[in-house]
Coordinates of C-alpha atoms in Angstrom, one line a residue:
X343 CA -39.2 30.7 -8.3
X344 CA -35.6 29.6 -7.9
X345 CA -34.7 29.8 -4.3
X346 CA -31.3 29.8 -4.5
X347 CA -31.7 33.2 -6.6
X348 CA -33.4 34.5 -4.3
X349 CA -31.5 33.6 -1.1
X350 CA -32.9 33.1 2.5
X351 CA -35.3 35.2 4.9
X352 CA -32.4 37.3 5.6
X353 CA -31.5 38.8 2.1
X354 CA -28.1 36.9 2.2
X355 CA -27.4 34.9 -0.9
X356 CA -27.3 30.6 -0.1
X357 CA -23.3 29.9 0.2
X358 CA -22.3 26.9 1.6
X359 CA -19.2 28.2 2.9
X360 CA -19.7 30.7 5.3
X361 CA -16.6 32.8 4.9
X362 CA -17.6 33.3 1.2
X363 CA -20.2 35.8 1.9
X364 CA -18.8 39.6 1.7
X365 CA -21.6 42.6 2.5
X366 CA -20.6 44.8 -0.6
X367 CA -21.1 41.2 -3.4
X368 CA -24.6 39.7 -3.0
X369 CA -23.5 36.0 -4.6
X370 CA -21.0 33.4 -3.6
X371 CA -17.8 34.5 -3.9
X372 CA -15.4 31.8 -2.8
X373 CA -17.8 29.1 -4.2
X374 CA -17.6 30.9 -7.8
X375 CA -14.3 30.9 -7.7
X376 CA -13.3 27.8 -6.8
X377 CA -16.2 26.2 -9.6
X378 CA -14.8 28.7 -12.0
X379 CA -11.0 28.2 -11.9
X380 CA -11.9 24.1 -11.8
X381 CA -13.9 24.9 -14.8
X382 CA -11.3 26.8 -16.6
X383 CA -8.6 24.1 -15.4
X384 CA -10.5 20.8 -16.8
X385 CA -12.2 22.5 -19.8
X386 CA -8.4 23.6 -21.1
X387 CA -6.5 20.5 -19.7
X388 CA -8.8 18.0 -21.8
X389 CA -9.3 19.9 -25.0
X390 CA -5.3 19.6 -24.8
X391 CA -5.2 15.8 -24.4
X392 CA -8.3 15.4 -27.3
X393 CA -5.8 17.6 -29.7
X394 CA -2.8 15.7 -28.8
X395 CA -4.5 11.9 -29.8
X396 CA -5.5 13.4 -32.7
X397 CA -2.0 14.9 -33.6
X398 CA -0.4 12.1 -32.3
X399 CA -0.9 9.1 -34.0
X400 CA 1.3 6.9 -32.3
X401 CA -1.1 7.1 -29.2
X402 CA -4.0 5.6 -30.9
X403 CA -1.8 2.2 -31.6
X404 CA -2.8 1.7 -27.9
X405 CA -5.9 0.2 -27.5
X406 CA -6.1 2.0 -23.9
X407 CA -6.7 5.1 -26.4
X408 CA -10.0 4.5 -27.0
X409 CA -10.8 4.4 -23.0
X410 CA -8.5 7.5 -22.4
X411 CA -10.1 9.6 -25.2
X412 CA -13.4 8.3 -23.6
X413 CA -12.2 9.5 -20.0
X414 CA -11.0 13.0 -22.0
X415 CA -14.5 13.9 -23.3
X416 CA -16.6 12.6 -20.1
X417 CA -14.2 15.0 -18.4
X418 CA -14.5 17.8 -20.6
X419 CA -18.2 17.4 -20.4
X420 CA -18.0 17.8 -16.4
X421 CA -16.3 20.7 -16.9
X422 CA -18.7 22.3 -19.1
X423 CA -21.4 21.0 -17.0
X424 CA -20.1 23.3 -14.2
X425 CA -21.4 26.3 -16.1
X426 CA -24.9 25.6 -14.3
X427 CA -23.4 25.9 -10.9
X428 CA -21.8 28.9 -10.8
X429 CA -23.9 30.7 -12.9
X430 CA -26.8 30.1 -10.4
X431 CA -24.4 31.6 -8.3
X432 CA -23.7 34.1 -9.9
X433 CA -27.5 34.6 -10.0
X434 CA -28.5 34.3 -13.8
X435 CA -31.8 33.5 -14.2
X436 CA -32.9 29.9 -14.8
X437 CA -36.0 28.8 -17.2
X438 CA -36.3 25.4 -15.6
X439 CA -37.6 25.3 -11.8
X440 CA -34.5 24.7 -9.3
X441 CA -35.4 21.2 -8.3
X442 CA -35.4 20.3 -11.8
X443 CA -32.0 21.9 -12.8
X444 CA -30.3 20.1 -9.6
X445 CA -31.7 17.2 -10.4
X446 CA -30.3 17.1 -14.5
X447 CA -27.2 17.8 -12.9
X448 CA -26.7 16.1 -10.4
X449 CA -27.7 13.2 -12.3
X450 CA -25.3 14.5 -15.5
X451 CA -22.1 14.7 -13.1
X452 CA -22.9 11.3 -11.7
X453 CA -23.1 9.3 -15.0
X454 CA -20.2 11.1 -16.8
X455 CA -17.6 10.3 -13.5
X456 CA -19.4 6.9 -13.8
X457 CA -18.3 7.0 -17.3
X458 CA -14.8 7.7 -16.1
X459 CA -14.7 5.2 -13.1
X460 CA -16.0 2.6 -15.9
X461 CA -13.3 3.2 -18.4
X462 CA -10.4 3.0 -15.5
X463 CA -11.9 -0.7 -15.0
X464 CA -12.0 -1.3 -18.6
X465 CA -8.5 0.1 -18.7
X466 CA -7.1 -2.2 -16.0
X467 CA -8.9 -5.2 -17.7
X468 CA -7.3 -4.7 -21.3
X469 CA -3.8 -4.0 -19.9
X470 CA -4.2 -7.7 -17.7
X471 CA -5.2 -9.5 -21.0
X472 CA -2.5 -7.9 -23.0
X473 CA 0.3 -9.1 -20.4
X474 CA -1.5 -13.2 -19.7
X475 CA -3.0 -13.5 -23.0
X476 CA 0.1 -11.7 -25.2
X477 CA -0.3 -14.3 -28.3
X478 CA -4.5 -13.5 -28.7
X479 CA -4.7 -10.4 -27.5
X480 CA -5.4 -8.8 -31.0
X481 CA -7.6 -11.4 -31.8
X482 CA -9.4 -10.6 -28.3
X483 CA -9.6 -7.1 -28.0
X484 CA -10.6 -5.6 -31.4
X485 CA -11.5 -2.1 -32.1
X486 CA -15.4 -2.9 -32.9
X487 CA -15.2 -4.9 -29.3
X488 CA -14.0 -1.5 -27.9
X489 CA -16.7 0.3 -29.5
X490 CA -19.3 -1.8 -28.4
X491 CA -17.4 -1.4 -24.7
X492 CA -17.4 2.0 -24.8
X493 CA -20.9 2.5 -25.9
X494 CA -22.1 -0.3 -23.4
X495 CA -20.6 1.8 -20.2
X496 CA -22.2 5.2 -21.6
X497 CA -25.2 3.1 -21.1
X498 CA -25.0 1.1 -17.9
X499 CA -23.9 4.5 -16.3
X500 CA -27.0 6.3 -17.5
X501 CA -29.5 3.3 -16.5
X502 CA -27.6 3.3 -12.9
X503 CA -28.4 6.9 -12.3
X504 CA -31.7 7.2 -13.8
X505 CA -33.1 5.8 -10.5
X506 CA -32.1 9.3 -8.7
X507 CA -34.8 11.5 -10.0
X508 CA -37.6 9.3 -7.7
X509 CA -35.5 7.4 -5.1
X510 CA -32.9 9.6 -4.1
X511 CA -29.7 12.2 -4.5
X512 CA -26.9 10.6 -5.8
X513 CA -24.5 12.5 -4.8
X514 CA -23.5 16.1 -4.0
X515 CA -23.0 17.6 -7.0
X516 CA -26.0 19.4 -6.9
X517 CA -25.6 20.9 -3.6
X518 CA -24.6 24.2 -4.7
X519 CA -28.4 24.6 -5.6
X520 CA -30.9 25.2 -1.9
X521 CA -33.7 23.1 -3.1
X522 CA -30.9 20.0 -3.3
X523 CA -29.0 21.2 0.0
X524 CA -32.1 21.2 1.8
X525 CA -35.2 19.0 0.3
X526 CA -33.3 16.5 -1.7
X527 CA -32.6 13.5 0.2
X528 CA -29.9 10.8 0.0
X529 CA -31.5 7.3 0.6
X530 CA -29.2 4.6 2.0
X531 CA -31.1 1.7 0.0
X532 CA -30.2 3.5 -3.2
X533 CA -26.7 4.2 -1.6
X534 CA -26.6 0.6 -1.6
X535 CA -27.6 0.0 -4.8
X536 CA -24.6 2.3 -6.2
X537 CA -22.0 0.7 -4.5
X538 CA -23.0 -2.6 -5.4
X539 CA -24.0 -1.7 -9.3
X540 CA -20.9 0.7 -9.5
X541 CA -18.1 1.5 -6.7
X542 CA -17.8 -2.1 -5.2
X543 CA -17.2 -3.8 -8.9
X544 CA -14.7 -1.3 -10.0
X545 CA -12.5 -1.1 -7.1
X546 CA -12.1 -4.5 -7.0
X547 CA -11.8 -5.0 -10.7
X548 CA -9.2 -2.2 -10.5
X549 CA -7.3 -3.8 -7.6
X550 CA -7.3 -7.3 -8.9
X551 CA -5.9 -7.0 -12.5
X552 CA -3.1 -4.3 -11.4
X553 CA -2.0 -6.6 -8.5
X554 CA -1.7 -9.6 -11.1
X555 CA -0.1 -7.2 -13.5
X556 CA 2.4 -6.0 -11.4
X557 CA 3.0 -9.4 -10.1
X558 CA 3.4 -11.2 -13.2
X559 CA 5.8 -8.4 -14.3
X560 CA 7.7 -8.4 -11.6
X561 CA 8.0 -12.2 -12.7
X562 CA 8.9 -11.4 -16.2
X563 CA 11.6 -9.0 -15.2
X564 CA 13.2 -11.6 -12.8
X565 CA 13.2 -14.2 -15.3
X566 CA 14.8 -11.9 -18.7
X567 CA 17.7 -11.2 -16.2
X568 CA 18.4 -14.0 -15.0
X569 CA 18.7 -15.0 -19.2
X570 CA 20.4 -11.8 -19.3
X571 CA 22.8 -12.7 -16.8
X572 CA 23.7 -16.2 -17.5
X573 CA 24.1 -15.4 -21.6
X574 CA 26.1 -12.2 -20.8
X575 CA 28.5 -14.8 -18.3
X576 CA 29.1 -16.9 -20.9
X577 CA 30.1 -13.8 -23.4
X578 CA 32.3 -12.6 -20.5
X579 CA 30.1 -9.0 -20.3
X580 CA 27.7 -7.8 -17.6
X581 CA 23.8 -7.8 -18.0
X582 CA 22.0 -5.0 -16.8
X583 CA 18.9 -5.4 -15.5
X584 CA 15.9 -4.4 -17.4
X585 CA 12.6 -3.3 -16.4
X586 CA 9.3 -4.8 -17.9
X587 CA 8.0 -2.6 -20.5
X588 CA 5.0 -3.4 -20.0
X589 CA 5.0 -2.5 -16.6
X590 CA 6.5 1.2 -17.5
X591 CA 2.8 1.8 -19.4
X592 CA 0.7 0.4 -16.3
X593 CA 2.6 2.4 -13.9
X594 CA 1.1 5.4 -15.7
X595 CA -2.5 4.1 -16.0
X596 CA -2.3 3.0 -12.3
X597 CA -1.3 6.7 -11.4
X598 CA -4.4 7.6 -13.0
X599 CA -6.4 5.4 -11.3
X600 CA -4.6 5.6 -8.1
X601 CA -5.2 9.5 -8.3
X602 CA -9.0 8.9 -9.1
X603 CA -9.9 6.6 -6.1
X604 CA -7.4 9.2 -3.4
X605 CA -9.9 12.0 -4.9
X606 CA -12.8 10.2 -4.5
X607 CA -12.3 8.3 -1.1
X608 CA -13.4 11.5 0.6
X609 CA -16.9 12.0 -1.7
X610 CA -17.4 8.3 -1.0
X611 CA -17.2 8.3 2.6
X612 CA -19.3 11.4 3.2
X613 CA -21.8 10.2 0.7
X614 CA -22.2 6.5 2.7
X615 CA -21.9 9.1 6.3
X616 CA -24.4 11.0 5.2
X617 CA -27.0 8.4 3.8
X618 CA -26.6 6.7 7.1
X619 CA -27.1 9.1 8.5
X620 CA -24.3 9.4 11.0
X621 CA -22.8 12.5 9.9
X622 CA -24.1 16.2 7.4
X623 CA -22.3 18.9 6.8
X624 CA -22.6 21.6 4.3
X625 CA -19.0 22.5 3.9
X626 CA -17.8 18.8 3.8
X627 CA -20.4 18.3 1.0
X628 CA -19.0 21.1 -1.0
X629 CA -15.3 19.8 -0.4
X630 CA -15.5 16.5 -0.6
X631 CA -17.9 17.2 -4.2
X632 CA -15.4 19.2 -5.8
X633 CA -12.4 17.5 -4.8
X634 CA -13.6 14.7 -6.9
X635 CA -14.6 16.7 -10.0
X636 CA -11.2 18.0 -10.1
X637 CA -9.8 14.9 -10.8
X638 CA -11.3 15.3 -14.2
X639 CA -8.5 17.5 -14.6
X640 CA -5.7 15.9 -13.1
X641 CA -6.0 12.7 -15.7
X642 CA -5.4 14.6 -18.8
X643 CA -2.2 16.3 -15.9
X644 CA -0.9 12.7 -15.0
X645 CA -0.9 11.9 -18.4
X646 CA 1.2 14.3 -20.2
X647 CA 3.7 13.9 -17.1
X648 CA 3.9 10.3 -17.6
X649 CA 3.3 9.2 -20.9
X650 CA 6.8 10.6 -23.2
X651 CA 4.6 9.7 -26.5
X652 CA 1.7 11.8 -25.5
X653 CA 4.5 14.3 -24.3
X654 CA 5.8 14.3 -28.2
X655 CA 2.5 14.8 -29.6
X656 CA 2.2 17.6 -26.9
X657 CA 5.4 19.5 -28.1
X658 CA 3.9 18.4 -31.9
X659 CA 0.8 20.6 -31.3
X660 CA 2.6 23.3 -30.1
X661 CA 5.3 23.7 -32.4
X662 CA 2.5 23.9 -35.0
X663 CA 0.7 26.2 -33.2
X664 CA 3.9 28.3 -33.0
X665 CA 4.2 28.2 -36.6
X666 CA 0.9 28.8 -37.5
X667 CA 1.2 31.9 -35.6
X668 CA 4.5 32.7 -36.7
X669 CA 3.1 32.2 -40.8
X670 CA 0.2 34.9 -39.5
X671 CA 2.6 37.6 -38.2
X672 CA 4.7 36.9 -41.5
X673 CA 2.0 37.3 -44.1
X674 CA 0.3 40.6 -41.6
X675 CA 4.0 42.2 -41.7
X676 CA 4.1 41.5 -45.5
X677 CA 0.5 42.8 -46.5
X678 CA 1.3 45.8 -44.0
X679 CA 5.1 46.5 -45.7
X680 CA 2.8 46.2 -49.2
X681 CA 0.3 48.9 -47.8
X682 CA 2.8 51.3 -47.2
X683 CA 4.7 50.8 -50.2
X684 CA 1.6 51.4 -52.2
X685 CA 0.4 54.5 -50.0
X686 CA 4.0 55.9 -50.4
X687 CA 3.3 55.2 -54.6
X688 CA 0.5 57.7 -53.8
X689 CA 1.8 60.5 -53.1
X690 CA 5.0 60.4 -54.9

Protein backbone atom coordinates (compact mmCIF):
# COMPACT_ATOMS: atom_id res chain seq x y z
CA UNK A 1 0.00 0.00 0.00
CA UNK A 2 1.26 3.49 -0.78
CA UNK A 3 2.72 4.92 2.34
CA UNK A 4 2.67 8.25 1.62
CA UNK A 5 -1.26 7.91 1.29
CA UNK A 6 -1.44 6.72 4.24
CA UNK A 7 0.81 8.89 6.31
CA UNK A 8 2.82 7.92 9.52
CA UNK A 9 1.97 6.10 12.95
CA UNK A 10 0.48 9.29 14.05
CA UNK A 11 -2.35 9.86 11.43
CA UNK A 12 -0.54 12.99 10.06
CA UNK A 13 -0.15 13.07 6.42
CA UNK A 14 4.08 12.85 5.15
CA UNK A 15 4.98 16.75 4.49
CA UNK A 16 8.32 17.65 4.23
CA UNK A 17 7.85 21.03 5.41
CA UNK A 18 6.63 21.12 8.75
CA UNK A 19 4.67 24.29 8.79
CA UNK A 20 2.51 22.84 5.91
CA UNK A 21 0.53 20.72 8.10
CA UNK A 22 -2.90 22.41 9.34
CA UNK A 23 -5.32 20.10 11.77
CA UNK A 24 -8.61 20.86 9.83
CA UNK A 25 -6.62 19.58 5.90
CA UNK A 26 -5.27 16.07 6.19
CA UNK A 27 -2.67 16.59 2.90
CA UNK A 28 0.24 18.86 2.27
CA UNK A 29 -0.79 22.10 1.95
CA UNK A 30 2.15 24.33 1.39
CA UNK A 31 3.90 21.56 -0.64
CA UNK A 32 0.71 21.42 -3.11
CA UNK A 33 0.86 24.64 -3.54
CA UNK A 34 4.07 25.45 -4.25
CA UNK A 35 4.14 22.09 -6.99
CA UNK A 36 0.85 23.39 -8.28
CA UNK A 37 1.45 27.08 -8.95
CA UNK A 38 5.12 25.79 -10.56
CA UNK A 39 3.01 23.45 -12.54
CA UNK A 40 0.60 26.03 -13.77
CA UNK A 41 3.61 28.58 -14.32
CA UNK A 42 5.89 26.17 -16.61
CA UNK A 43 3.03 24.28 -18.26
CA UNK A 44 1.55 27.88 -19.57
CA UNK A 45 5.01 29.67 -20.00
CA UNK A 46 6.25 26.84 -22.57
CA UNK A 47 3.13 26.16 -24.47
CA UNK A 48 3.55 30.10 -25.16
CA UNK A 49 7.11 29.85 -26.46
CA UNK A 50 6.08 26.33 -28.69
CA UNK A 51 3.17 28.67 -30.24
CA UNK A 52 5.34 31.65 -30.74
CA UNK A 53 8.20 29.36 -32.99
CA UNK A 54 5.60 28.19 -34.81
CA UNK A 55 3.96 31.67 -35.55
CA UNK A 56 7.10 33.08 -35.84
CA UNK A 57 9.03 32.12 -38.57
CA UNK A 58 11.75 34.23 -38.34
CA UNK A 59 12.89 32.36 -35.11
CA UNK A 60 13.40 29.08 -36.83
CA UNK A 61 16.14 30.78 -39.33
CA UNK A 62 18.32 30.33 -36.09
CA UNK A 63 19.71 27.09 -35.91
CA UNK A 64 19.64 27.62 -31.85
CA UNK A 65 15.73 27.03 -32.62
CA UNK A 66 15.91 23.63 -32.91
CA UNK A 67 17.79 23.33 -29.25
CA UNK A 68 15.33 25.99 -27.75
CA UNK A 69 12.19 24.31 -29.04
CA UNK A 70 13.91 21.13 -27.66
CA UNK A 71 14.49 22.84 -24.15
CA UNK A 72 10.59 24.14 -24.58
CA UNK A 73 9.01 20.66 -24.74
CA UNK A 74 11.55 18.82 -22.08
CA UNK A 75 10.29 21.69 -19.95
CA UNK A 76 6.79 21.36 -20.69
CA UNK A 77 7.13 17.70 -20.05
CA UNK A 78 8.49 18.50 -16.37
CA UNK A 79 5.78 20.45 -15.80
CA UNK A 80 3.32 17.95 -16.71
CA UNK A 81 5.30 15.42 -14.92
CA UNK A 82 4.50 17.30 -11.70
CA UNK A 83 0.94 16.12 -11.82
CA UNK A 84 2.31 12.84 -9.94
CA UNK A 85 3.60 14.79 -7.04
CA UNK A 86 1.04 16.64 -5.93
CA UNK A 87 -1.61 14.47 -6.64
CA UNK A 88 -0.02 11.91 -4.21
CA UNK A 89 -0.41 14.76 -2.09
CA UNK A 90 -3.36 15.43 -2.58
CA UNK A 91 -3.97 11.70 -1.76
CA UNK A 92 -5.39 10.26 -5.10
CA UNK A 93 -4.99 6.80 -5.23
CA UNK A 94 -2.04 5.33 -7.18
CA UNK A 95 -2.19 1.74 -9.27
CA UNK A 96 1.52 1.31 -9.32
CA UNK A 97 3.25 0.61 -5.72
CA UNK A 98 5.00 3.91 -4.26
CA UNK A 99 8.62 2.82 -4.78
CA UNK A 100 7.85 2.26 -8.27
CA UNK A 101 6.06 5.64 -9.07
CA UNK A 102 9.13 7.60 -7.27
CA UNK A 103 11.34 5.78 -9.06
CA UNK A 104 9.57 6.57 -12.94
CA UNK A 105 9.82 9.92 -11.74
CA UNK A 106 12.40 10.60 -10.37
CA UNK A 107 14.18 9.07 -13.15
CA UNK A 108 11.64 11.06 -15.76
CA UNK A 109 12.64 14.55 -14.15
CA UNK A 110 16.25 13.64 -14.18
CA UNK A 111 16.58 12.80 -18.01
CA UNK A 112 14.32 15.65 -19.24
CA UNK A 113 16.57 18.49 -17.16
CA UNK A 114 19.40 16.37 -18.60
CA UNK A 115 17.73 16.94 -21.82
CA UNK A 116 17.83 20.68 -21.06
CA UNK A 117 21.36 20.96 -19.50
CA UNK A 118 22.42 18.99 -22.88
CA UNK A 119 20.88 21.37 -25.31
CA UNK A 120 22.39 24.58 -23.25
CA UNK A 121 25.91 22.78 -24.24
CA UNK A 122 24.79 22.20 -27.63
CA UNK A 123 23.65 25.70 -27.69
CA UNK A 124 26.91 27.30 -26.53
CA UNK A 125 28.76 24.99 -29.07
CA UNK A 126 26.78 26.11 -32.27
CA UNK A 127 26.89 29.83 -31.28
CA UNK A 128 31.22 29.32 -30.90
CA UNK A 129 31.26 27.68 -34.42
CA UNK A 130 29.07 30.22 -36.00
CA UNK A 131 31.38 33.29 -34.65
CA UNK A 132 35.26 31.11 -35.50
CA UNK A 133 34.01 29.14 -38.36
CA UNK A 134 31.55 32.10 -40.01
CA UNK A 135 32.48 31.04 -43.85
CA UNK A 136 31.44 26.93 -43.13
CA UNK A 137 29.18 27.26 -40.72
CA UNK A 138 26.23 26.18 -42.96
CA UNK A 139 28.11 23.68 -44.43
CA UNK A 140 28.89 22.42 -40.74
CA UNK A 141 25.85 22.71 -38.83
CA UNK A 142 22.93 21.34 -41.06
CA UNK A 143 19.47 20.72 -40.03
CA UNK A 144 19.76 16.72 -40.42
CA UNK A 145 23.13 17.24 -38.11
CA UNK A 146 20.72 18.92 -35.62
CA UNK A 147 18.36 16.26 -35.82
CA UNK A 148 20.65 13.62 -35.30
CA UNK A 149 22.00 16.00 -32.18
CA UNK A 150 18.89 16.32 -30.74
CA UNK A 151 17.83 12.75 -30.94
CA UNK A 152 21.43 11.71 -29.80
CA UNK A 153 21.02 13.84 -26.26
CA UNK A 154 17.37 12.35 -25.73
CA UNK A 155 19.30 9.24 -25.70
CA UNK A 156 22.54 9.67 -23.74
CA UNK A 157 20.30 11.31 -21.11
CA UNK A 158 18.04 8.27 -20.85
CA UNK A 159 21.08 5.69 -20.81
CA UNK A 160 22.78 8.08 -17.97
CA UNK A 161 19.79 7.72 -15.75
CA UNK A 162 18.75 4.26 -16.44
CA UNK A 163 21.42 3.18 -13.83
CA UNK A 164 19.10 4.76 -10.86
CA UNK A 165 16.52 2.17 -10.61
CA UNK A 166 19.44 -0.50 -9.10
CA UNK A 167 22.34 1.69 -7.98
CA UNK A 168 20.86 4.66 -6.59
CA UNK A 169 18.53 8.02 -6.33
CA UNK A 170 19.47 10.48 -8.65
CA UNK A 171 18.21 13.13 -7.30
CA UNK A 172 15.38 14.60 -5.21
CA UNK A 173 12.73 14.85 -7.30
CA UNK A 174 11.07 12.08 -5.90
CA UNK A 175 11.20 13.09 -2.41
CA UNK A 176 7.83 14.29 -2.11
CA UNK A 177 6.98 10.46 -2.09
CA UNK A 178 7.94 8.56 1.82
CA UNK A 179 9.25 5.43 0.30
CA UNK A 180 12.00 7.78 -1.66
CA UNK A 181 12.53 10.28 1.46
CA UNK A 182 13.13 7.40 3.57
CA UNK A 183 14.38 3.99 1.75
CA UNK A 184 15.76 5.26 -1.39
CA UNK A 185 19.35 5.95 -1.11
CA UNK A 186 21.78 8.24 -2.91
CA UNK A 187 25.12 6.42 -3.63
CA UNK A 188 28.22 8.65 -4.02
CA UNK A 189 29.83 6.21 -6.68
CA UNK A 190 26.87 6.82 -8.85
CA UNK A 191 26.99 10.51 -7.77
CA UNK A 192 30.25 10.27 -9.32
CA UNK A 193 29.33 8.78 -12.25
CA UNK A 194 26.71 11.78 -12.95
CA UNK A 195 29.07 14.41 -12.61
CA UNK A 196 31.50 12.99 -14.72
CA UNK A 197 28.97 11.56 -17.55
CA UNK A 198 26.81 14.87 -17.24
CA UNK A 199 27.42 18.04 -14.89
CA UNK A 200 31.36 18.17 -15.17
CA UNK A 201 31.17 18.07 -19.28
CA UNK A 202 28.56 20.63 -19.58
CA UNK A 203 29.81 23.26 -17.28
CA UNK A 204 32.90 23.26 -18.77
CA UNK A 205 31.61 23.06 -22.32
CA UNK A 206 29.28 25.96 -21.36
CA UNK A 207 32.13 28.01 -19.82
CA UNK A 208 34.68 27.48 -22.51
CA UNK A 209 32.80 28.40 -25.76
CA UNK A 210 30.93 31.61 -24.09
CA UNK A 211 34.35 32.80 -22.72
CA UNK A 212 35.87 32.49 -26.37
CA UNK A 213 32.73 33.96 -27.73
CA UNK A 214 32.67 36.88 -25.77
CA UNK A 215 36.35 37.30 -26.16
CA UNK A 216 36.59 37.04 -29.77
CA UNK A 217 33.60 39.59 -29.90
CA UNK A 218 34.87 41.79 -27.82
CA UNK A 219 37.79 41.52 -30.50
CA UNK A 220 35.59 42.02 -33.43
CA UNK A 221 33.94 45.07 -31.89
CA UNK A 222 37.37 46.73 -31.21
CA UNK A 223 38.61 46.15 -34.52
CA UNK A 224 35.09 47.45 -36.77
CA UNK A 225 35.61 50.73 -34.81
CA UNK A 226 38.68 51.35 -35.10
CA UNK A 227 37.81 50.96 -39.26
CA UNK A 228 34.88 52.97 -38.23
CA UNK A 229 36.88 55.56 -36.81
CA UNK A 230 39.75 55.96 -39.17
CA UNK A 231 37.21 55.90 -42.51
CA UNK A 232 34.76 58.34 -40.74
CA UNK A 233 38.24 60.69 -40.02
CA UNK A 234 39.03 60.75 -43.34
CA UNK A 235 35.16 61.72 -44.40
CA UNK A 236 35.40 64.41 -41.66
CA UNK A 237 32.24 62.63 -39.49
CA UNK A 238 32.26 60.73 -36.24
CA UNK A 239 31.97 56.88 -35.92
CA UNK A 240 29.98 55.54 -33.30
CA UNK A 241 30.85 52.62 -31.84
CA UNK A 242 28.96 49.46 -32.60
CA UNK A 243 28.33 46.52 -30.64
CA UNK A 244 28.95 42.90 -32.07
CA UNK A 245 25.73 41.47 -33.22
CA UNK A 246 26.61 38.54 -32.64
CA UNK A 247 27.31 39.11 -29.24
CA UNK A 248 23.65 40.80 -28.68
CA UNK A 249 22.12 36.94 -29.48
CA UNK A 250 24.69 35.22 -26.98
CA UNK A 251 24.03 37.53 -24.32
CA UNK A 252 20.52 36.13 -24.33
CA UNK A 253 21.47 32.40 -24.53
CA UNK A 254 24.09 33.04 -21.79
CA UNK A 255 21.18 34.51 -19.54
CA UNK A 256 19.64 31.34 -20.09
CA UNK A 257 22.23 29.37 -19.19
CA UNK A 258 23.59 31.62 -16.59
CA UNK A 259 20.01 31.37 -14.94
CA UNK A 260 20.07 27.45 -15.27
CA UNK A 261 23.43 26.70 -13.49
CA UNK A 262 22.37 29.84 -10.44
CA UNK A 263 19.09 27.46 -10.03
CA UNK A 264 20.83 24.48 -10.02
CA UNK A 265 24.02 25.19 -7.90
CA UNK A 266 21.97 24.73 -4.83
CA UNK A 267 20.35 20.98 -6.11
CA UNK A 268 23.87 20.26 -7.01
CA UNK A 269 25.56 20.92 -3.86
CA UNK A 270 22.96 19.23 -1.57
CA UNK A 271 22.82 16.32 -3.93
CA UNK A 272 27.03 15.80 -3.74
CA UNK A 273 26.37 16.84 0.57
CA UNK A 274 24.05 14.48 0.88
CA UNK A 275 25.65 11.46 -1.07
CA UNK A 276 28.64 12.12 1.01
CA UNK A 277 27.13 12.02 3.40
CA UNK A 278 28.05 15.14 5.24
CA UNK A 279 24.87 16.81 5.40
CA UNK A 280 20.38 15.60 5.05
CA UNK A 281 17.78 17.58 5.34
CA UNK A 282 14.29 17.18 4.37
CA UNK A 283 13.37 20.77 3.78
CA UNK A 284 16.66 21.53 1.88
CA UNK A 285 15.76 18.58 -0.39
CA UNK A 286 12.46 19.94 -1.19
CA UNK A 287 13.96 23.54 -1.74
CA UNK A 288 16.88 22.97 -3.34
CA UNK A 289 14.50 20.22 -5.88
CA UNK A 290 12.14 22.61 -6.82
CA UNK A 291 14.14 25.62 -7.18
CA UNK A 292 15.68 23.79 -10.01
CA UNK A 293 12.46 22.58 -11.78
CA UNK A 294 11.41 26.12 -11.81
CA UNK A 295 13.90 27.05 -14.06
CA UNK A 296 12.00 25.12 -16.64
CA UNK A 297 9.88 28.12 -16.47
CA UNK A 298 12.14 30.85 -16.29
CA UNK A 299 13.79 29.94 -19.93
CA UNK A 300 10.75 30.30 -21.96
CA UNK A 301 10.63 34.03 -19.20
CA UNK A 302 14.28 35.08 -20.17
CA UNK A 303 13.49 34.53 -23.53
CA UNK A 304 10.55 36.55 -24.49
CA UNK A 305 12.39 39.36 -22.34
CA UNK A 306 15.42 39.15 -24.39
CA UNK A 307 14.88 38.04 -27.70
CA UNK A 308 12.75 41.27 -29.65
CA UNK A 309 12.00 38.57 -32.60
CA UNK A 310 10.48 36.08 -30.33
CA UNK A 311 8.83 39.24 -28.64
CA UNK A 312 7.10 39.98 -32.27
CA UNK A 313 5.94 36.65 -32.71
CA UNK A 314 4.63 36.93 -29.11
CA UNK A 315 2.56 40.12 -29.88
CA UNK A 316 1.75 38.09 -33.50
CA UNK A 317 -0.02 35.30 -31.49
CA UNK A 318 -1.81 37.52 -29.49
CA UNK A 319 -3.13 39.96 -31.80
CA UNK A 320 -4.62 36.77 -33.60
CA UNK A 321 -5.90 35.49 -30.65
CA UNK A 322 -7.61 38.91 -30.12
CA UNK A 323 -9.03 38.72 -33.37
CA UNK A 324 -10.13 35.38 -33.34
CA UNK A 325 -12.07 36.30 -30.34
CA UNK A 326 -13.18 39.44 -31.60
CA UNK A 327 -14.64 37.50 -35.18
CA UNK A 328 -16.50 35.09 -32.39
CA UNK A 329 -18.30 37.83 -30.47
CA UNK A 330 -19.03 39.45 -34.01
CA UNK A 331 -20.67 36.43 -35.71
CA UNK A 332 -22.54 35.50 -31.78
CA UNK A 333 -23.89 39.23 -31.71
CA UNK A 334 -25.01 38.75 -35.44
CA UNK A 335 -26.66 35.26 -35.17
CA UNK A 336 -28.27 36.62 -31.79
CA UNK A 337 -29.51 40.23 -33.65
CA UNK A 338 -30.89 37.48 -36.45
CA UNK A 339 -32.70 35.50 -33.64
CA UNK A 340 -34.52 38.30 -32.42
CA UNK A 341 -35.37 39.69 -35.68
CA UNK A 342 -36.92 36.45 -36.61
CA UNK A 343 -38.73 35.81 -33.10
CA UNK A 344 -40.01 39.49 -33.51
CA UNK A 345 -41.33 38.20 -37.34
CA UNK A 346 -43.26 35.74 -35.14
CA UNK A 347 -45.36 37.42 -33.47
CA UNK A 348 -46.03 40.30 -35.66
Amino acid sequence: MNSSLVGNQSGRPFCLLAISYLETINFCLLEVVIIVFLMVLIISGNIIVIFVFHCAPLLNHHTTSYFIQTMAYADLLVGVSCLVPSLSLLHYPIVLSESLVCQIFGYVVSVLKSVSMASLACISIDRYIAITKPLTYNTLVTPWRLRICILIIWLYSCLVFLPSFHWGKPGYHGDVFQWCANSWNTDPYFTLFIVVMLYAPAAFTVCFTYFNIFRICQQHTKEINERRVRFSSQDGEAGEAQPCPDKRYAMVLFRITSVFYILWLPYIIYFLLESSNVYSNRVASFLTTWLAISNSFCNCVIYSLSNSVFQKGLKRLSGAICASCARQRVAKDSSTSRSKRSSNGCHV
